[in-house]
GROMACS .gro file of C-alpha atoms in nm:
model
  179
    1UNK     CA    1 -12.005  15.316   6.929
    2UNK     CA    2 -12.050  15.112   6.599
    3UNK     CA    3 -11.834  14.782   6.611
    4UNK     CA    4 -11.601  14.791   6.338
    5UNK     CA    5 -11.695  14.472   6.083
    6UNK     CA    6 -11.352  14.225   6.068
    7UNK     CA    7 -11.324  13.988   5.728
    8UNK     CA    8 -11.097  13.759   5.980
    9UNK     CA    9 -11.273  13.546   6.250
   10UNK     CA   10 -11.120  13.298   6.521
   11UNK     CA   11 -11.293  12.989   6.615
   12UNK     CA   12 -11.233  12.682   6.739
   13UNK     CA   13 -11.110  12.436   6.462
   14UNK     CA   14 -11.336  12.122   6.367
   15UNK     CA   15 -11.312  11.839   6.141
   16UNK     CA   16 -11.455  12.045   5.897
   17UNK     CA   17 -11.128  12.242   5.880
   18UNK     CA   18 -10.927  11.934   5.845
   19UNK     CA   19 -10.872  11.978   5.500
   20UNK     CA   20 -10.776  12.305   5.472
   21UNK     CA   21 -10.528  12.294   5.775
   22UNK     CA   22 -10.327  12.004   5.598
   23UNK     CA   23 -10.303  12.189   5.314
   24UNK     CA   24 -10.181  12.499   5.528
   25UNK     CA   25  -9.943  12.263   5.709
   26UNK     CA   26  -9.829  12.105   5.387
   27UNK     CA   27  -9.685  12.404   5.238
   28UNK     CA   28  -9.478  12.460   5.511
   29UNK     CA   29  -9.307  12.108   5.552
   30UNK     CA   30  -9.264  12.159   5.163
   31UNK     CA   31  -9.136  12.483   5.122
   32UNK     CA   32  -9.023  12.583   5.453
   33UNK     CA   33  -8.804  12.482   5.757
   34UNK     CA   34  -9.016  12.585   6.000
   35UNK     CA   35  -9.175  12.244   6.088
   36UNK     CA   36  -8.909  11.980   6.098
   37UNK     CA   37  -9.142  11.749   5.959
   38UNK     CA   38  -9.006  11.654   5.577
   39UNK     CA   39  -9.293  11.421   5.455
   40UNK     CA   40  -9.654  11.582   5.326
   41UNK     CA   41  -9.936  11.442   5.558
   42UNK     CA   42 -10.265  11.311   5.391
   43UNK     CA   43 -10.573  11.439   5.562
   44UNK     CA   44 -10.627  11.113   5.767
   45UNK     CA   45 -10.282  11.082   5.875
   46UNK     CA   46 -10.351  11.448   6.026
   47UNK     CA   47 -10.685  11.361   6.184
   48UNK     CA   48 -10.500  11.249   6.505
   49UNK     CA   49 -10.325  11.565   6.558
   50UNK     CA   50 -10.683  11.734   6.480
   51UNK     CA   51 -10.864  11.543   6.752
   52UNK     CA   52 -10.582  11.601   7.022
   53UNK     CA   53 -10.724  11.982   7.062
   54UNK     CA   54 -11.079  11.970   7.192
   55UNK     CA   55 -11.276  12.267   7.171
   56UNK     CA   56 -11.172  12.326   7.614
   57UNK     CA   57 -10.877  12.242   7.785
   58UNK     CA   58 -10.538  12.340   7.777
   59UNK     CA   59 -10.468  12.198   7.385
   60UNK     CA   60 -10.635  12.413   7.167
   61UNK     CA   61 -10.668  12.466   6.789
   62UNK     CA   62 -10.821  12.771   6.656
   63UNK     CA   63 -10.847  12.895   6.290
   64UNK     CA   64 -10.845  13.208   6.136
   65UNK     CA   65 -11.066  13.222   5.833
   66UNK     CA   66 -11.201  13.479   5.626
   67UNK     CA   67 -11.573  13.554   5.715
   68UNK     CA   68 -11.615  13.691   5.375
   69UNK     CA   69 -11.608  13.366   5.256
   70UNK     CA   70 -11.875  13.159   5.430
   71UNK     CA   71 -11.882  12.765   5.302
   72UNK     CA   72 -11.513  12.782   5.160
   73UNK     CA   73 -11.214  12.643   5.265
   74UNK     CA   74 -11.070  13.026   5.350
   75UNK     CA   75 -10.865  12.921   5.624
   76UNK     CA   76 -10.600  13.247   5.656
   77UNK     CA   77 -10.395  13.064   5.978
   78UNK     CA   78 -10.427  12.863   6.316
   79UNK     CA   79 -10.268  12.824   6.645
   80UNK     CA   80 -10.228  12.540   6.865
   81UNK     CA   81 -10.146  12.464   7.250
   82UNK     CA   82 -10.019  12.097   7.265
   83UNK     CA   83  -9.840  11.937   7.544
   84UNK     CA   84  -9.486  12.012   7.611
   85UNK     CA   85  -9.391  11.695   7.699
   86UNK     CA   86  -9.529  11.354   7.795
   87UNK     CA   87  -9.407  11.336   8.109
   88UNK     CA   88  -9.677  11.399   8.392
   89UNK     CA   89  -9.543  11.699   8.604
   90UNK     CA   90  -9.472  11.880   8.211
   91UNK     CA   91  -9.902  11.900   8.233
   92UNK     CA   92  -9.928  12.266   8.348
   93UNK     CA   93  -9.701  12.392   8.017
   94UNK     CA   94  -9.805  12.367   7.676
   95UNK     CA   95  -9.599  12.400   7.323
   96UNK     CA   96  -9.757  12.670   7.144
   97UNK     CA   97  -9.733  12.732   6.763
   98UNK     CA   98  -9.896  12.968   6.502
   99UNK     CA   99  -9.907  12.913   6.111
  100UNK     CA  100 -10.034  13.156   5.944
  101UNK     CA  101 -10.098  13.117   5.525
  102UNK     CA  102  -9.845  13.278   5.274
  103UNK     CA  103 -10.128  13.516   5.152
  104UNK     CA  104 -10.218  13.604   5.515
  105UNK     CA  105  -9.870  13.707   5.672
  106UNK     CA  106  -9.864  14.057   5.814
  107UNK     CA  107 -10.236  14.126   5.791
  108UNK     CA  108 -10.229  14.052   6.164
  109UNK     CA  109 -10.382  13.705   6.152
  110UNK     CA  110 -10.064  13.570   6.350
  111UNK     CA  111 -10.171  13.854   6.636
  112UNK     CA  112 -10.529  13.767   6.668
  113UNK     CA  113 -10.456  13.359   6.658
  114UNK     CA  114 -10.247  13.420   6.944
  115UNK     CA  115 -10.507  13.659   7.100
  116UNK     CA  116 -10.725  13.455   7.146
  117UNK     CA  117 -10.515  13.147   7.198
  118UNK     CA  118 -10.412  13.317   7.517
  119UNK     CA  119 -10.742  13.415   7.633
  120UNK     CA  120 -10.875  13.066   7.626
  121UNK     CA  121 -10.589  12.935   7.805
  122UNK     CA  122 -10.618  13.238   8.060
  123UNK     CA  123 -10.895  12.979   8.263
  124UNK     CA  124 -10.660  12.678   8.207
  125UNK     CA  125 -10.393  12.483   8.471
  126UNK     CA  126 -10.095  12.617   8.264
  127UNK     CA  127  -9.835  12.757   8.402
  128UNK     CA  128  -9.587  12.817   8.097
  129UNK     CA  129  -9.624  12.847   7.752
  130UNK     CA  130  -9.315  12.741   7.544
  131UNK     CA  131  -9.237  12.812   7.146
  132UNK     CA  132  -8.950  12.682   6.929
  133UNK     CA  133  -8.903  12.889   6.620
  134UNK     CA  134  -8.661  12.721   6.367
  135UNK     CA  135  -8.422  12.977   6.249
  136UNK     CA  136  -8.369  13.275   6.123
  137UNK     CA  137  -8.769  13.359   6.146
  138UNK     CA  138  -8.762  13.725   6.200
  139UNK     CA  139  -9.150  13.751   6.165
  140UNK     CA  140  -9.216  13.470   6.438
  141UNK     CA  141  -8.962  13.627   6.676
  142UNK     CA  142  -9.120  13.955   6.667
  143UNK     CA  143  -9.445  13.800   6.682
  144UNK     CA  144  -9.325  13.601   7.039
  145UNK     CA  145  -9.140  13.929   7.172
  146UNK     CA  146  -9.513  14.124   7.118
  147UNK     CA  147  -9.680  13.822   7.332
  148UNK     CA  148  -9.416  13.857   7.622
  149UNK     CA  149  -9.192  13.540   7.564
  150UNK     CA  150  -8.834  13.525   7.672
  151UNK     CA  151  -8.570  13.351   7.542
  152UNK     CA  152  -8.433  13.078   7.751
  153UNK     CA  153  -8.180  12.876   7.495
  154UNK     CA  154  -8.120  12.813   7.151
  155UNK     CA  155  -8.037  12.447   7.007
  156UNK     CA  156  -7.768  12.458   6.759
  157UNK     CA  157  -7.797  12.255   6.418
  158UNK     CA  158  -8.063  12.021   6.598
  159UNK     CA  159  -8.261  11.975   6.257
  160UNK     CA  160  -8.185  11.904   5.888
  161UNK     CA  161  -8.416  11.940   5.622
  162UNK     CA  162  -8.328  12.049   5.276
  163UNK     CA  163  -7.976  11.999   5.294
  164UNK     CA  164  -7.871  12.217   5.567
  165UNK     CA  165  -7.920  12.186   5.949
  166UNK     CA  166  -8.084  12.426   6.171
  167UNK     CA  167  -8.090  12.619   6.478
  168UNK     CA  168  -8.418  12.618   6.703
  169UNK     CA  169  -8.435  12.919   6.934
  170UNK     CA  170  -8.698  12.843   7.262
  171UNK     CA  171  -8.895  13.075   7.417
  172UNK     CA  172  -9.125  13.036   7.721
  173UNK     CA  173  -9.430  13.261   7.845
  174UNK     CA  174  -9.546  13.270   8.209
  175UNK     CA  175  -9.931  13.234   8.190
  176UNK     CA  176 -10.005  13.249   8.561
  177UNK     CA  177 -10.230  12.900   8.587
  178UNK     CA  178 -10.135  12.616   8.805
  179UNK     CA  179 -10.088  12.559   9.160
   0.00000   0.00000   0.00000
């Protein structure tokens, strides 16, 4: 059977993305209270947080981009496992997130990110996967209830940004790793 062609590919995420994924990550501090962070990032202030998800392990980065666009910066989304905590015995769960470009919601992208996501961690020491989602985010709960998370609690008013405070709902995942 003919494979069907996809315009949206999901790779690993290198420093070539860099650019592209602060500008992604930008828009949403700026326009959105999704992230909690409140200040814009400048590429090498995000180069950390780029080199704290090698290409194996259990804290990943992978990017969407359009394929049709070879050479540009056509990054559509990208997902991340970080850890959950600093603490030593948190090291078998990972925070997981998804952000996914304004132009690229509901096309899916969010669905394939996590996808794969999952499938590289399936070979990982993880045990949980956990996921705040700042609220009301209707799109990223549906998206967690297709993957299988729960909902364990809900923080009220824990952030303010743009004049209001925030509830973050939490969700965890059971991914089967660890001992």
């Amino acid at each position: 059977m003919p494979q069907k062609r996809t315009e949206v590919q999901v790779r690993a995420g290198v420093e070539a993305d860099l650019a592209a994924l602060t500008h992604l990550y930008n828009h949403f501090i700026r326009e959105t209270a999704v992230t909690f962070d409140t200040d814009p990032f400048t590429t090498e202030q995000r180069r950390p947080w780029l080199h704290s998800h090698p290409e194996d392990g259990p804290y990943r980065l992978l990017v969407a981009h359009d394929a049709r666009f070879v050479g540009q910066d056509r990054v559509l989304g990208y997902a991340t496992s970080s850890p959950f905590r600093a603490k030593p015995a948190y090291a078998t769960s990972v925070e997981v997130s998804v952000y996914c470009a304004p132009e690229a919601t509901g096309r899916g992208v969010g669905t394939l990110l996590y996808d794969a996501l999952f499938e590289a961690l399936a070979g990982q020491d993880v045990h949980r996967a956990y996921a705040g989602i700042a609220l009301p985010n209707e799109a990223s709960l549906r998206l967690h209830a297709r993957f299988g998370f729960a909902h364990v609690g809900t923080y009220r008013e824990v952030g303010r940004k743009f004049g209001r405070y925030w509830d973050v709902a939490w969700y965890e995942k059971e991914l089967g790793g660890g001992a």
